[in-house]
Coordinates of C-alpha atoms in Angstrom, one line a residue:
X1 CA 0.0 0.0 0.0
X2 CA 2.8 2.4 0.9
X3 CA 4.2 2.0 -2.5
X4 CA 1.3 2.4 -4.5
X5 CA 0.6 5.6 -2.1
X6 CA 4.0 6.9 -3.0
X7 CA 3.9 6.4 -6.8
X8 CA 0.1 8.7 -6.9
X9 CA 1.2 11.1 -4.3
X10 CA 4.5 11.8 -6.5
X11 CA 2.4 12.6 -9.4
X12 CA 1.4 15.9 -10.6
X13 CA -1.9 14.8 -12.6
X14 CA -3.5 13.3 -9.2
X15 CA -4.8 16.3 -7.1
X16 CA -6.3 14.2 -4.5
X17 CA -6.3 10.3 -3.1
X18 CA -9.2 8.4 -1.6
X19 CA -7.8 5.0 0.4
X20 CA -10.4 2.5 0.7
X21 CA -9.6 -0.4 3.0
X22 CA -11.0 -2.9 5.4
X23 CA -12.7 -2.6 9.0
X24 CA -9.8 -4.7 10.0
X25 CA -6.9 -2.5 8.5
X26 CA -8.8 0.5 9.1
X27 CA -6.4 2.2 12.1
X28 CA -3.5 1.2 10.6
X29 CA -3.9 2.5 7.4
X30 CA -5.1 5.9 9.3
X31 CA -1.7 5.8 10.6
X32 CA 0.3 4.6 7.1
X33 CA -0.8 7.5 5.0
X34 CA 0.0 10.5 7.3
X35 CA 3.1 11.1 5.2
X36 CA 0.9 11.8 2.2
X37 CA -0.6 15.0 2.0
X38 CA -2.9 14.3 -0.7
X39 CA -4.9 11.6 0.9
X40 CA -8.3 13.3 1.9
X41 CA -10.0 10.2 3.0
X42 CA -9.7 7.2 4.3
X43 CA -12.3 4.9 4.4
X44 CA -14.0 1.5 5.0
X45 CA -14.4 -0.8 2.3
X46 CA -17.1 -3.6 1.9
X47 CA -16.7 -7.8 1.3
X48 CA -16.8 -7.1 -2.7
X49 CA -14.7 -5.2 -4.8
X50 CA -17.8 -3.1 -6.4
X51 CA -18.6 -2.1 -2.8
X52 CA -15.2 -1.2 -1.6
X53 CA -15.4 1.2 -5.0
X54 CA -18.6 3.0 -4.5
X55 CA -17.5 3.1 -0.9
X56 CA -14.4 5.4 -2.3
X57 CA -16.6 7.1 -4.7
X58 CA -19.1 8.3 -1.8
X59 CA -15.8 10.0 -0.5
X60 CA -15.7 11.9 -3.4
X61 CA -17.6 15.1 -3.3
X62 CA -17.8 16.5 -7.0
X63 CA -18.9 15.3 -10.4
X64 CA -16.4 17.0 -12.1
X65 CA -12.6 15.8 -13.3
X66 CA -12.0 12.2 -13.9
X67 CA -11.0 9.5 -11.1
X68 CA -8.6 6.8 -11.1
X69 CA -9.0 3.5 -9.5
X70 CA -6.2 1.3 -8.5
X71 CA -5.4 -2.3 -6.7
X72 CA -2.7 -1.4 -3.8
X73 CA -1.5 -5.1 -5.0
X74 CA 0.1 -3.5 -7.9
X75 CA 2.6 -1.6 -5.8
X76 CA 4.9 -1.3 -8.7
X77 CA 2.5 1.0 -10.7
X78 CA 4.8 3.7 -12.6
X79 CA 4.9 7.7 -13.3
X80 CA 4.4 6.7 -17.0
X81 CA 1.6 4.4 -16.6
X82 CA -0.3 6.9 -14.7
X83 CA 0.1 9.4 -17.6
X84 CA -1.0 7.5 -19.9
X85 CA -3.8 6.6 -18.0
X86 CA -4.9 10.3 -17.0
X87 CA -4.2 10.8 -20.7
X88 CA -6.5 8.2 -22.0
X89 CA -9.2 9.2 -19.8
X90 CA -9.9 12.7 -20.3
X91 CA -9.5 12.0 -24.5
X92 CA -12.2 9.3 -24.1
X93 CA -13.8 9.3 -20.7
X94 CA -12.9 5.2 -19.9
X95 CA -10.0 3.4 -20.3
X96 CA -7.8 0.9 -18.9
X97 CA -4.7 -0.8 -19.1
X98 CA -3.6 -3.9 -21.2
X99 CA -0.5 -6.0 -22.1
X100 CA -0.5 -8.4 -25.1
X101 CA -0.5 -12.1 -24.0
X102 CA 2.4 -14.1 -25.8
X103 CA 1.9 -17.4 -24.3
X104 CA -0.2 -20.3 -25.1
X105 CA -3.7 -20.6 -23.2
X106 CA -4.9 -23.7 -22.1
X107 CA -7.7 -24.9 -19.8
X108 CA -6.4 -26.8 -17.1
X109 CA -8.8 -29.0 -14.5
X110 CA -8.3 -29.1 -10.6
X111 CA -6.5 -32.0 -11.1
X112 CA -4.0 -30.9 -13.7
X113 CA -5.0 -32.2 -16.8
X114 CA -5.6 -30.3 -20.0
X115 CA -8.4 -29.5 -21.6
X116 CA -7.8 -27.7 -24.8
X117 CA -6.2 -24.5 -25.4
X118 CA -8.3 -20.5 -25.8
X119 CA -7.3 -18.6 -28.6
X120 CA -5.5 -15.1 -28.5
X121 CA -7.9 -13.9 -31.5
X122 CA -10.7 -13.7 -32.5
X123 CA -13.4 -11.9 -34.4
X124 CA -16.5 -9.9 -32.9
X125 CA -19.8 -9.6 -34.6
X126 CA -18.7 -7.6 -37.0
X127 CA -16.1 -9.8 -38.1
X128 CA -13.5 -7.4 -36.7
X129 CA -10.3 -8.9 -35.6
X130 CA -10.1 -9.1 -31.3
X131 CA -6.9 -9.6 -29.3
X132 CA -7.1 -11.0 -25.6
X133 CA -5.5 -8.5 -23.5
X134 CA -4.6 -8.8 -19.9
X135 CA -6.0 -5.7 -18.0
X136 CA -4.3 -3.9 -15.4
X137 CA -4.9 -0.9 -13.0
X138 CA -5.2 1.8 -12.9
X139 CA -8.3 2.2 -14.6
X140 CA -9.4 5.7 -15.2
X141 CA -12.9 7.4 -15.9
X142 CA -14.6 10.1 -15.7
X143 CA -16.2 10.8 -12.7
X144 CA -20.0 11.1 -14.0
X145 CA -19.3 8.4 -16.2
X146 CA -18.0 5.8 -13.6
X147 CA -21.0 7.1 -10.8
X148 CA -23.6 6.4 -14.0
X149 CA -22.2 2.9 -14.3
X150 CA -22.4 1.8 -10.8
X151 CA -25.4 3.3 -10.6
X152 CA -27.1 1.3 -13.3
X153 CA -25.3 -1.7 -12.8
X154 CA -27.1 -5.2 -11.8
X155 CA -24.6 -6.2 -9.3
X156 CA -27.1 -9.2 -8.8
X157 CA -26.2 -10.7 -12.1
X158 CA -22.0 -11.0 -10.6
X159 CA -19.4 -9.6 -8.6
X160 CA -17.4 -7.5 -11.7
X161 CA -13.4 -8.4 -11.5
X162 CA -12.8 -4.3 -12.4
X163 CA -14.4 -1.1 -13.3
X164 CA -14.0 -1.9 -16.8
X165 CA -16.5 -4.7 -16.5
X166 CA -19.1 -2.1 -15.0
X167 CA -18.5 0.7 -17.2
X168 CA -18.5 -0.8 -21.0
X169 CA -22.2 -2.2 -20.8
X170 CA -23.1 1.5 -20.8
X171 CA -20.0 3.6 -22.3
X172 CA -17.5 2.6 -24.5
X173 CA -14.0 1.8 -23.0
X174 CA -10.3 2.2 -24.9
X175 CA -7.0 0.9 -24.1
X176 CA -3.8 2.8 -23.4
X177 CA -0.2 0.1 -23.2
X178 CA 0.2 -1.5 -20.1
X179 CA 3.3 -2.4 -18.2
X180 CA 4.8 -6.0 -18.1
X181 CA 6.3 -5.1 -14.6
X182 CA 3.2 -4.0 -13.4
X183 CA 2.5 -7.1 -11.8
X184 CA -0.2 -8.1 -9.3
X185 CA 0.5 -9.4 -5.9
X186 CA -1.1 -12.7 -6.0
X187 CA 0.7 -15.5 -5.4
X188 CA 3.8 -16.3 -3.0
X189 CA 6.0 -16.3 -5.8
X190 CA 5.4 -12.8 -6.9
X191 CA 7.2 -11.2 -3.9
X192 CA 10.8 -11.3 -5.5
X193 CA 9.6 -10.6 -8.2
X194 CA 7.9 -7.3 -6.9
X195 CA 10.7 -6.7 -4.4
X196 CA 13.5 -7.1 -7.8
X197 CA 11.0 -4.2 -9.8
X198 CA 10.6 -2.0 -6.4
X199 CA 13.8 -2.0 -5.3
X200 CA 16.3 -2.7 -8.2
X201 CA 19.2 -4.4 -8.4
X202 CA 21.8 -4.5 -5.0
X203 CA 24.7 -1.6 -4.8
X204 CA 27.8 -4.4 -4.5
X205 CA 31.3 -3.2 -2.8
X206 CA 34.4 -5.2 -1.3
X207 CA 36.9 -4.3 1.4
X208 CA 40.4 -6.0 1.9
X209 CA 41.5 -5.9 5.2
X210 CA 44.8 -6.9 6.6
X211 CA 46.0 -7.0 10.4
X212 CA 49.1 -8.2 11.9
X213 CA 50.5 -8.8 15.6
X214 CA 54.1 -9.9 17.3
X215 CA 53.9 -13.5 19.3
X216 CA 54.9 -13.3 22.8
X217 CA 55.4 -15.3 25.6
X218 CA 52.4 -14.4 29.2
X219 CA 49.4 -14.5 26.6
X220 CA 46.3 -16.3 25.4
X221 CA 46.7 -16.6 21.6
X222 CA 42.7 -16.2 20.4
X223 CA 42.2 -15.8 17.0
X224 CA 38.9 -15.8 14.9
X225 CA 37.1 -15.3 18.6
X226 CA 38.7 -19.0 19.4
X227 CA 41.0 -19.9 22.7
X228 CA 43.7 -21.6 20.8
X229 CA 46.6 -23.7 22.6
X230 CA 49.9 -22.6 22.0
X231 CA 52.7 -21.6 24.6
X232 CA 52.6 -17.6 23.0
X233 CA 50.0 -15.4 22.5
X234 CA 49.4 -12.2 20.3
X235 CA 50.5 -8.6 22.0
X236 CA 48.2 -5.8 21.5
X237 CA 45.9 -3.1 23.4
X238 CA 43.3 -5.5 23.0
X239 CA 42.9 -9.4 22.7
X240 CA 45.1 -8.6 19.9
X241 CA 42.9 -10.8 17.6
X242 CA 44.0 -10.2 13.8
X243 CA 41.7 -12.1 12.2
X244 CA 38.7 -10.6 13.6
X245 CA 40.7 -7.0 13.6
X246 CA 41.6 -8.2 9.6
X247 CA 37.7 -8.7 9.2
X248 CA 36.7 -5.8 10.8
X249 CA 38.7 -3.6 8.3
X250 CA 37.7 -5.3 5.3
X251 CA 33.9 -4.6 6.4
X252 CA 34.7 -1.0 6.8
X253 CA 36.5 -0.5 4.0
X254 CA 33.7 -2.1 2.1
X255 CA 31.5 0.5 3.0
X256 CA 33.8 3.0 2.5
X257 CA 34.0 4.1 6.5
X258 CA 37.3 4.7 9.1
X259 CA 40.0 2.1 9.4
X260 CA 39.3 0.2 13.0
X261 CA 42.4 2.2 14.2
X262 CA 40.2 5.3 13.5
X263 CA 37.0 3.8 14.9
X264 CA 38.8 2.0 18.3
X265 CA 41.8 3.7 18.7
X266 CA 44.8 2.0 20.5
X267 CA 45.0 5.4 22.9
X268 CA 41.7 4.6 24.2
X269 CA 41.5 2.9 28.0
X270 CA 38.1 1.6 27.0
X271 CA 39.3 -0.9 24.4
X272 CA 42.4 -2.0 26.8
X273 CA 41.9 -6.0 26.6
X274 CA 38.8 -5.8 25.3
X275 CA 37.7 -8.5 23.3
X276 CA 37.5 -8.4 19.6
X277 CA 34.4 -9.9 18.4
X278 CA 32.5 -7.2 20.6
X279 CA 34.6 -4.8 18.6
X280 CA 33.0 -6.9 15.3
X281 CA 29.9 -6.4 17.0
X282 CA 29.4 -3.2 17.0
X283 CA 31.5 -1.8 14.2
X284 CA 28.9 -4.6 12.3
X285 CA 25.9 -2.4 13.9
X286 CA 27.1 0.6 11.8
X287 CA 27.1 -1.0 8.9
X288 CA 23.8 -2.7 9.7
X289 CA 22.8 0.6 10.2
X290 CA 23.7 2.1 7.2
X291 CA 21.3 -0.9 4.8
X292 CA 24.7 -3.3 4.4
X293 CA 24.4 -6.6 4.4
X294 CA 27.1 -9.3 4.2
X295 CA 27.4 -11.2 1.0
X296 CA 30.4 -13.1 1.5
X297 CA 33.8 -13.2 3.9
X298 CA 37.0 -14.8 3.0
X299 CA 40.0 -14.8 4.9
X300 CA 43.1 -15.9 5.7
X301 CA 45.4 -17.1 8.5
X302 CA 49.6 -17.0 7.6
X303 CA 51.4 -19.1 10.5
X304 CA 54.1 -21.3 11.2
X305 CA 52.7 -22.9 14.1
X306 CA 49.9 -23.8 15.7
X307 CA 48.3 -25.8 12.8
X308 CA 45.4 -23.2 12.6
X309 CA 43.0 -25.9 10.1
X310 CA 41.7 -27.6 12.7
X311 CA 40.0 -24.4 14.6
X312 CA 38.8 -23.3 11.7
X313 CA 35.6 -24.4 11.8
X314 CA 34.7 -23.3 14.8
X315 CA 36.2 -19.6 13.8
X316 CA 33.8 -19.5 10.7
X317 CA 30.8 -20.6 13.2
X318 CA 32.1 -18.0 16.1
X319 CA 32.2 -14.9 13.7
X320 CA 28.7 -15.7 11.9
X321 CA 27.5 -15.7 14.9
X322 CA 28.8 -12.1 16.0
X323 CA 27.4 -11.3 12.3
X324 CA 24.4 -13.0 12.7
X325 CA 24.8 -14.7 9.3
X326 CA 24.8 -18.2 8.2
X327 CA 28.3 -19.9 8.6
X328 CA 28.0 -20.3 4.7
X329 CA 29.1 -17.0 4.3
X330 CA 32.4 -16.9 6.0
X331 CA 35.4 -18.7 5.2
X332 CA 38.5 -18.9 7.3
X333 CA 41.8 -20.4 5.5
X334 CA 44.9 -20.9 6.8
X335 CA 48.7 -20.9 5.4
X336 CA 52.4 -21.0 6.7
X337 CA 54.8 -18.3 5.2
X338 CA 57.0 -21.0 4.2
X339 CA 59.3 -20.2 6.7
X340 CA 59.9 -16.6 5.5
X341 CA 60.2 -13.4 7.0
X342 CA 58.9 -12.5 10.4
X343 CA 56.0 -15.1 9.8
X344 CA 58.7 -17.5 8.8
X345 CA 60.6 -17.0 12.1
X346 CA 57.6 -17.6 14.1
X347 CA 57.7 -13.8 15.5
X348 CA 54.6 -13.2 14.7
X349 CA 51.0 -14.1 12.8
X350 CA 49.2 -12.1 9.9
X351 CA 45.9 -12.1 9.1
X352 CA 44.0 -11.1 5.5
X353 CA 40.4 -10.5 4.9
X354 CA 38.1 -9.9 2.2
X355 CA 34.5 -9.0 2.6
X356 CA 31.3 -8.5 0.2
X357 CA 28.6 -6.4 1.1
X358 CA 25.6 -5.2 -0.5
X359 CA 22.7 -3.1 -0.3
X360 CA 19.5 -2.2 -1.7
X361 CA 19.6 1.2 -3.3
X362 CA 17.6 4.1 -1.3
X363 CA 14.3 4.4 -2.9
X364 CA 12.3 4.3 0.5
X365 CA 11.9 8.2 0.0
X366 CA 8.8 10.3 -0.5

């Protein structure tokens, strides 16, 4: 509903907006359109779609200009769609959407068997050639000429699927082109496709980080979040953790923010010991923050000794967990130096990372 709101209160053709909804929804609603300054009304539908429209046209206190009606399920209605619409309408006082249908038709029983196919053509009574169209919203009219309709209309005969169906028994009703991605909300399997329309493709960066630390004797080596057993541990103002410090700085510089020297700064008594995967934590929350989310981290462990393989495992399920994705998406490696440099010499251990991130682009504006 929000969307659909958005897409006819950013239009200059539509001067005001009548929101018809259930008893159920009814408060909620009230409370969704307060951003919108050109919804007037808000009002209480009925069990049929014909009802729930005559309800919105009683909100409606003139006979003169033409009105729109549109399903909220087509939340991907566009600017150009609407144009054409309010185009169409005041050339010809009715008309609605359609898109061509390229596929085969075929009748198809409850139990999934076929019975025969529908043609795509036809001829009408005058032995003009017909095309079936699929009909979309919004459907436009003129106001006197939709209130006529409904007013004449023998809603005992059938519930009418649109306003189309109520209009052209008494005035004619043209087309204007449709929009293949102005799909209806029907089925489960139409959310990605509506979210994919709505919200484009993902904004995609990587970050390389890289962290390094001296081995000394008097401390725990923890590395990846994980106690490991050795007779050295890492020196540094805090748990001196370079994986996690590694991962940390490939995450920031993904999103193009301060180095974690800039954001916990060795200088600071607060981050004396502290332990690193809180430091993930919340340098994680600012990214969160900012609409990232984590596509993929790979990284690497370069040490002599211990033999690093067989904690990695539980590294990889230790920081998803700080990250609160699935394990899946982190990868912890380990490597010697080949007994090279200060690696080599067992001095000290280094640490590379490289992170994925993405994010939706921002469209959630008025």
């Amino acid at each position: 509903m929000w969307w659909a709101l958005r897409a006819f209160q950013n239009h200059s053709d539509i001067s005001s907006i009548v929101l018809v909804t259930s008893e159920d929804d009814l408060s909620a609603m009230q409370e969704l359109v307060k951003p919108f300054a050109k919804v007037v009304s808000v009002v209480e539908g009925g069990p049929a779609r014909w009802e729930s429209v005559m309800a919105g046209l009683d909100a409606i206190d003139t006979d003169d200009g033409s009105v729109l009606v549109h399903d909220c399920a087509r939340a991907a209605v566009s600017a150009d769609l609407i144009s054409r619409v309010v185009r169409g309408t005041r050339q010809h006082g009715a008309v609605v959407p359609v898109v061509r249908i390229c596929d085969t038709l075929w009748w198809v029983d409850a139990d999934g068997h076929t019975h025969g196919t529908t043609s795509r053509q036809s001829r009408d009574e005058d032995g003009h050639k017909t095309d079936l169209m699929r009909v979309q919203t919004p459907q436009g009219f003129s106001l006197s000429v939709l209130r006529s309709a409904y007013d004449r209309f023998d809603f005992r005969e059938g519930s009418p699927t649109d306003d189309a169906s109520v209009v052209e028994e008494f005035h004619p009703v043209s087309v204007v082109p449709g929009e293949a991605t102005n799909i209806k909300l029907t089925y489960p399997e139409d959310q990605l496709r509506m979210e994919e329309i709505l919200l484009g493709s993902f904004e995609v960066r990587t970050g390389f980080g890289y962290d390094s630390h001296q081995l000394v004797d008097d401390r725990e080596l923890i590395l990846g979040g994980v106690s490991i057993k050795h007779d050295m541990g890492l020196a540094g103002h805090s748990d001196a953790d370079a994986l996690i410090h590694a991962i940390i700085d490939a995450l920031l510089g993904a999103a193009g923010m301060d180095d974690i020297g800039t954001l916990f700064p060795d200088t600071d008594p607060a981050y004396k010991n502290a332990d690193s995967t809180d430091l993930l934590r919340i340098a994680w929350a600012k990214l969160a923050a900012d609409g990232w989310s984590i596509e993929n981290i790979d990284s690497t462990i370069m040490a002599e000794a211990p033999k690093m393989h067989p904690y990695a495992p539980q590294m990889r399920e230790r920081i998803a967990g700080v990250l609160q994705v699935s394990a899946e998406r982190v990868n912890v490696k380990a490597t010697t130096n080949e007994k090279m440099g200060f690696i080599g010499r067992k001095e000290g251990i280094g640490c590379t990372a490289v992170a994925t991130l993405r994010r939706r682009p921002d469209t959630l504006r008025l």
